[in-house]
PDB file of C-alpha atoms in Angstrom:
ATOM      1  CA  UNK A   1       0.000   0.000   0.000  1.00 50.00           C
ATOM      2  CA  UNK A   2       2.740   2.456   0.991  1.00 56.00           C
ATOM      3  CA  UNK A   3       5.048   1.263  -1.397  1.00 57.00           C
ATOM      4  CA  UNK A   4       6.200   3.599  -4.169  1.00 59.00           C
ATOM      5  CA  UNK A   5       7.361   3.435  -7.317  1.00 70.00           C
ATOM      6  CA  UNK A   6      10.551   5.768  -7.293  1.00 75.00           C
ATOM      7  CA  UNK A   7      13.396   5.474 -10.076  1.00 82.00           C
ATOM      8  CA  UNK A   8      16.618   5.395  -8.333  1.00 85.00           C
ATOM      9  CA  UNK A   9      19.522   7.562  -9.490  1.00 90.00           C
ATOM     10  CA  UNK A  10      23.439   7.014  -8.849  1.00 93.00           C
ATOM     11  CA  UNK A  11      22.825   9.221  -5.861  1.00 92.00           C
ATOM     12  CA  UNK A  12      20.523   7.014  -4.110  1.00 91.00           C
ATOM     13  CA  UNK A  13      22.545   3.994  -5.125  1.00 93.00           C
ATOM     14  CA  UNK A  14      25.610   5.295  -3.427  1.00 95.00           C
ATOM     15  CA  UNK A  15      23.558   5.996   0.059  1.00 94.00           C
ATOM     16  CA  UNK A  16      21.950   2.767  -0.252  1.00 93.00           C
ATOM     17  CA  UNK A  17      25.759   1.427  -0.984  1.00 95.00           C
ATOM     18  CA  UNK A  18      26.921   3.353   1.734  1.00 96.00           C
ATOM     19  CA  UNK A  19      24.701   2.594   4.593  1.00 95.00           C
ATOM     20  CA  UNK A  20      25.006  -1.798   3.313  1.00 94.00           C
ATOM     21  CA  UNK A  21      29.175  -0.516   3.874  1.00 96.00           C
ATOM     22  CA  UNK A  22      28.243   0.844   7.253  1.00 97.00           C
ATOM     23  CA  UNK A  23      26.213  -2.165   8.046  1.00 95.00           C
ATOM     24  CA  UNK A  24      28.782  -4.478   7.825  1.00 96.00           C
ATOM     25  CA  UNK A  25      31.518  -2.222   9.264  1.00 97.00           C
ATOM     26  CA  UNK A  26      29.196  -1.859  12.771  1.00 97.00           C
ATOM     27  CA  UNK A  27      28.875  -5.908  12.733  1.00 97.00           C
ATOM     28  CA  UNK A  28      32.949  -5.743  12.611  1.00 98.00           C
ATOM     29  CA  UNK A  29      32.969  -2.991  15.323  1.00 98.00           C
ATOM     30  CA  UNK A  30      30.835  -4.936  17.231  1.00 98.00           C
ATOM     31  CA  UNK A  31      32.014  -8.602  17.615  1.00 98.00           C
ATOM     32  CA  UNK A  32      35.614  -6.508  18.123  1.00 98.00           C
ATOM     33  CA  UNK A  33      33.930  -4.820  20.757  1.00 98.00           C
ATOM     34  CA  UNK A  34      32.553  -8.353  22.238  1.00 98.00           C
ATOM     35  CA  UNK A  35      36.342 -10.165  22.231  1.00 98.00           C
ATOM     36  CA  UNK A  36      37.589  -7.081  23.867  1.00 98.00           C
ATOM     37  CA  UNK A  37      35.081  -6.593  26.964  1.00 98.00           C
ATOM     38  CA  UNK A  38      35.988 -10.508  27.436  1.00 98.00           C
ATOM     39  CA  UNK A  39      39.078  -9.542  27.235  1.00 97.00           C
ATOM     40  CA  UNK A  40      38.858  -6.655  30.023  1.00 97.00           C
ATOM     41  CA  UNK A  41      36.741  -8.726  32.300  1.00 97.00           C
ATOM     42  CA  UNK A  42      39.001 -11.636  32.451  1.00 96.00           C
ATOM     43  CA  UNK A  43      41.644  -9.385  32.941  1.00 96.00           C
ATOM     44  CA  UNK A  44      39.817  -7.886  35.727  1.00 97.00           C
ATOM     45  CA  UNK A  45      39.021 -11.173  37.108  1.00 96.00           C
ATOM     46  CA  UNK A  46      42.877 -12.306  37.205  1.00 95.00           C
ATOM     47  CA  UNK A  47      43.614  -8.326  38.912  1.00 96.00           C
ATOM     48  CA  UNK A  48      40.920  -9.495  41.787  1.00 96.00           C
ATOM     49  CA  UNK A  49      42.371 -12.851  42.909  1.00 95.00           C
ATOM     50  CA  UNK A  50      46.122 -11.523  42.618  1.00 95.00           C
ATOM     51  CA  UNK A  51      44.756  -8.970  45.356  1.00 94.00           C
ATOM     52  CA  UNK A  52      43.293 -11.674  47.340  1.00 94.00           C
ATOM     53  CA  UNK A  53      46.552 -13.928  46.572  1.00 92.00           C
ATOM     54  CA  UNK A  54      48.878 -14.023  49.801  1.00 91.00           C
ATOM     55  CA  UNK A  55      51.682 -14.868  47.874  1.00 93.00           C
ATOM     56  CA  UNK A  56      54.616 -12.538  47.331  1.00 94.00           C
ATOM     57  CA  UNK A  57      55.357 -13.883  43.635  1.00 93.00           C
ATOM     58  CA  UNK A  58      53.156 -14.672  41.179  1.00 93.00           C
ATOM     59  CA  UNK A  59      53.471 -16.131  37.061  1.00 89.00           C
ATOM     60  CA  UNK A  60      52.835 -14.092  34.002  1.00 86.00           C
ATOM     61  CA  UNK A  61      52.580 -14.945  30.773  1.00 86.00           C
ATOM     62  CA  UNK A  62      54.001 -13.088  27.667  1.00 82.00           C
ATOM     63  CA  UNK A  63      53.991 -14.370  24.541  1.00 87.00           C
ATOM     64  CA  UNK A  64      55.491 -17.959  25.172  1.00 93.00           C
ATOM     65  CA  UNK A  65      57.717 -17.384  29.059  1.00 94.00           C
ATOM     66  CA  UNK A  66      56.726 -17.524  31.634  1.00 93.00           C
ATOM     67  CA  UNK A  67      58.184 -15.292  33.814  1.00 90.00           C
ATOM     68  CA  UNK A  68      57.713 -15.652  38.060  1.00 94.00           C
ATOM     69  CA  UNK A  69      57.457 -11.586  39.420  1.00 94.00           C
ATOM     70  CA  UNK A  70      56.239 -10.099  42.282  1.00 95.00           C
ATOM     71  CA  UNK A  71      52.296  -9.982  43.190  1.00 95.00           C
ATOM     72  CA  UNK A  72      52.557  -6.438  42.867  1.00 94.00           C
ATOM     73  CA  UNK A  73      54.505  -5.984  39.861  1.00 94.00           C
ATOM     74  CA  UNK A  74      51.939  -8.173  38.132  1.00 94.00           C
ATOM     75  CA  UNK A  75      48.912  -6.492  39.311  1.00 95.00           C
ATOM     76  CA  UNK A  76      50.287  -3.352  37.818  1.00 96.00           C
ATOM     77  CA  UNK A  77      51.225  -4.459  34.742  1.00 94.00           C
ATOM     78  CA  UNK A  78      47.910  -6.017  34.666  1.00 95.00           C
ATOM     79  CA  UNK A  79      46.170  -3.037  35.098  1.00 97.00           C
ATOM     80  CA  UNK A  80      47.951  -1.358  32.497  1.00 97.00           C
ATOM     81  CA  UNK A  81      46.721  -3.857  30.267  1.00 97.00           C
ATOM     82  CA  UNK A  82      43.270  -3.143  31.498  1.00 98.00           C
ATOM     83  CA  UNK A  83      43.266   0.075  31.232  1.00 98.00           C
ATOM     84  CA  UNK A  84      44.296   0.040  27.450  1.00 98.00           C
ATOM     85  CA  UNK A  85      42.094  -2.485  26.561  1.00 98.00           C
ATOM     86  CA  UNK A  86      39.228  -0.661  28.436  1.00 98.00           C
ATOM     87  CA  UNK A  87      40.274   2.500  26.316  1.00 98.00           C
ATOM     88  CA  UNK A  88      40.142   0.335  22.973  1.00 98.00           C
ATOM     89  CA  UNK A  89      36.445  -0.646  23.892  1.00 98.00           C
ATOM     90  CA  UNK A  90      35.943   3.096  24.330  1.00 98.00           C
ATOM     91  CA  UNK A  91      37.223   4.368  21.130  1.00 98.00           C
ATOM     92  CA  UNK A  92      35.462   1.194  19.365  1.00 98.00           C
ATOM     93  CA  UNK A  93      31.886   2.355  20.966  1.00 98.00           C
ATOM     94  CA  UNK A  94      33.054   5.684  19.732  1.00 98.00           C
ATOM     95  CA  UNK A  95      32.868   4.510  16.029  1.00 98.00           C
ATOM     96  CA  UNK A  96      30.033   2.232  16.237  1.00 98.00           C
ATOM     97  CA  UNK A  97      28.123   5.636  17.835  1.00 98.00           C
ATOM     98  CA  UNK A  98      29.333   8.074  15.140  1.00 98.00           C
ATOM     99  CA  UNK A  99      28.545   5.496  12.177  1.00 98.00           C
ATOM    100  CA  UNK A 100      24.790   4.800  13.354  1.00 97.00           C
ATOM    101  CA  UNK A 101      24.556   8.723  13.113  1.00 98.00           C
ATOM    102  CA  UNK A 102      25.180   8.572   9.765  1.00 97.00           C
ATOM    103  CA  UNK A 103      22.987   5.916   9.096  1.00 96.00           C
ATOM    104  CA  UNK A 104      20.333   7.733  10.684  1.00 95.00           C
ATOM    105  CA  UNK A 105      21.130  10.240   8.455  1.00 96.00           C
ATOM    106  CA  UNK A 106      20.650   8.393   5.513  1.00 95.00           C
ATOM    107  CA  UNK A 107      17.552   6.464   6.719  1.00 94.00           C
ATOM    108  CA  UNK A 108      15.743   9.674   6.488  1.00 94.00           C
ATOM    109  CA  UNK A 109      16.674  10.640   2.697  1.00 93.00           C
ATOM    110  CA  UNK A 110      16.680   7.192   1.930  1.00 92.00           C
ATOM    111  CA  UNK A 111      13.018   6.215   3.527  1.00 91.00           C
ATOM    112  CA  UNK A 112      11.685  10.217   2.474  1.00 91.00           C
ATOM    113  CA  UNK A 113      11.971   9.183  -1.244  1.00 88.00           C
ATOM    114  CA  UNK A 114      11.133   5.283  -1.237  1.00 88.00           C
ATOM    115  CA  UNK A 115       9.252   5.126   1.804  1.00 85.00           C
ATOM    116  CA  UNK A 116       8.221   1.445   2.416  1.00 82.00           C
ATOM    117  CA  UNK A 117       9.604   0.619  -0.699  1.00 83.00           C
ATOM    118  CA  UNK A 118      12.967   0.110   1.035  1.00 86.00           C
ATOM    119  CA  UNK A 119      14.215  -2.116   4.154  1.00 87.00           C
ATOM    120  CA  UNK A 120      17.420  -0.072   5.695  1.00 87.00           C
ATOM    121  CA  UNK A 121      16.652  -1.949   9.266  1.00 79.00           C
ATOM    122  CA  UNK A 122      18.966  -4.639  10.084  1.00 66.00           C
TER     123      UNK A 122
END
């Protein structure tokens, strides 16, 4: 009923090409963004029991040593690495944010000239 018939021109091609590109792009961002918070909360998990650990030394493994430091040296470096990764989550939500603006963007052009006769949802 609401569909339209609506010729579409190179212009609309290249939104409706563009937002498909962003699409795909915000999947990426997003099962990035999913291996990375697992990443952060098993680092965080690993920062709570060296804080309940007793022990003055404690392993760490980089790359393929293992090296035995102290609790406290760990810990840090730990939360370094937690830090950085919880920064990388931030800048990835950053991009996923700023890219569904844009889509919104072109959802409105996009459904203002084919109305119905278009599916831009996911």
């Amino acid at each position: 009923e609401d569909e339209v018939s609506v010729d579409v021109d190179k212009h609309d091609q290249d939104r409706i090409n563009t937002f498909a590109s962003q699409n795909g792009e915000v999947k990426e961002l997003q099962a990035e963004l999913k291996v990375k918070k697992e990443h952060l909360e098993e680092l965080e998990d690993a920062i709570g029991a060296l804080y309940l650990s007793e022990d003055e030394k404690s392993s760490m493994m980089i790359g393929e040593s293992i090296f035995i430091l102290p609790r406290l040296d760990v810990i840090e470096k730990l939360e370094e690495m937690s830090d950085s990764t919880s920064a990388e989550c931030n800048e990835i939500e950053e991009k996923i944010s700023k890219i569904k603006q844009a889509q919104a963007e072109l959802k409105v052009i996009l459904y203002a000239k084919f109305r119905n006769s278009i599916n831009l949802e996911e």
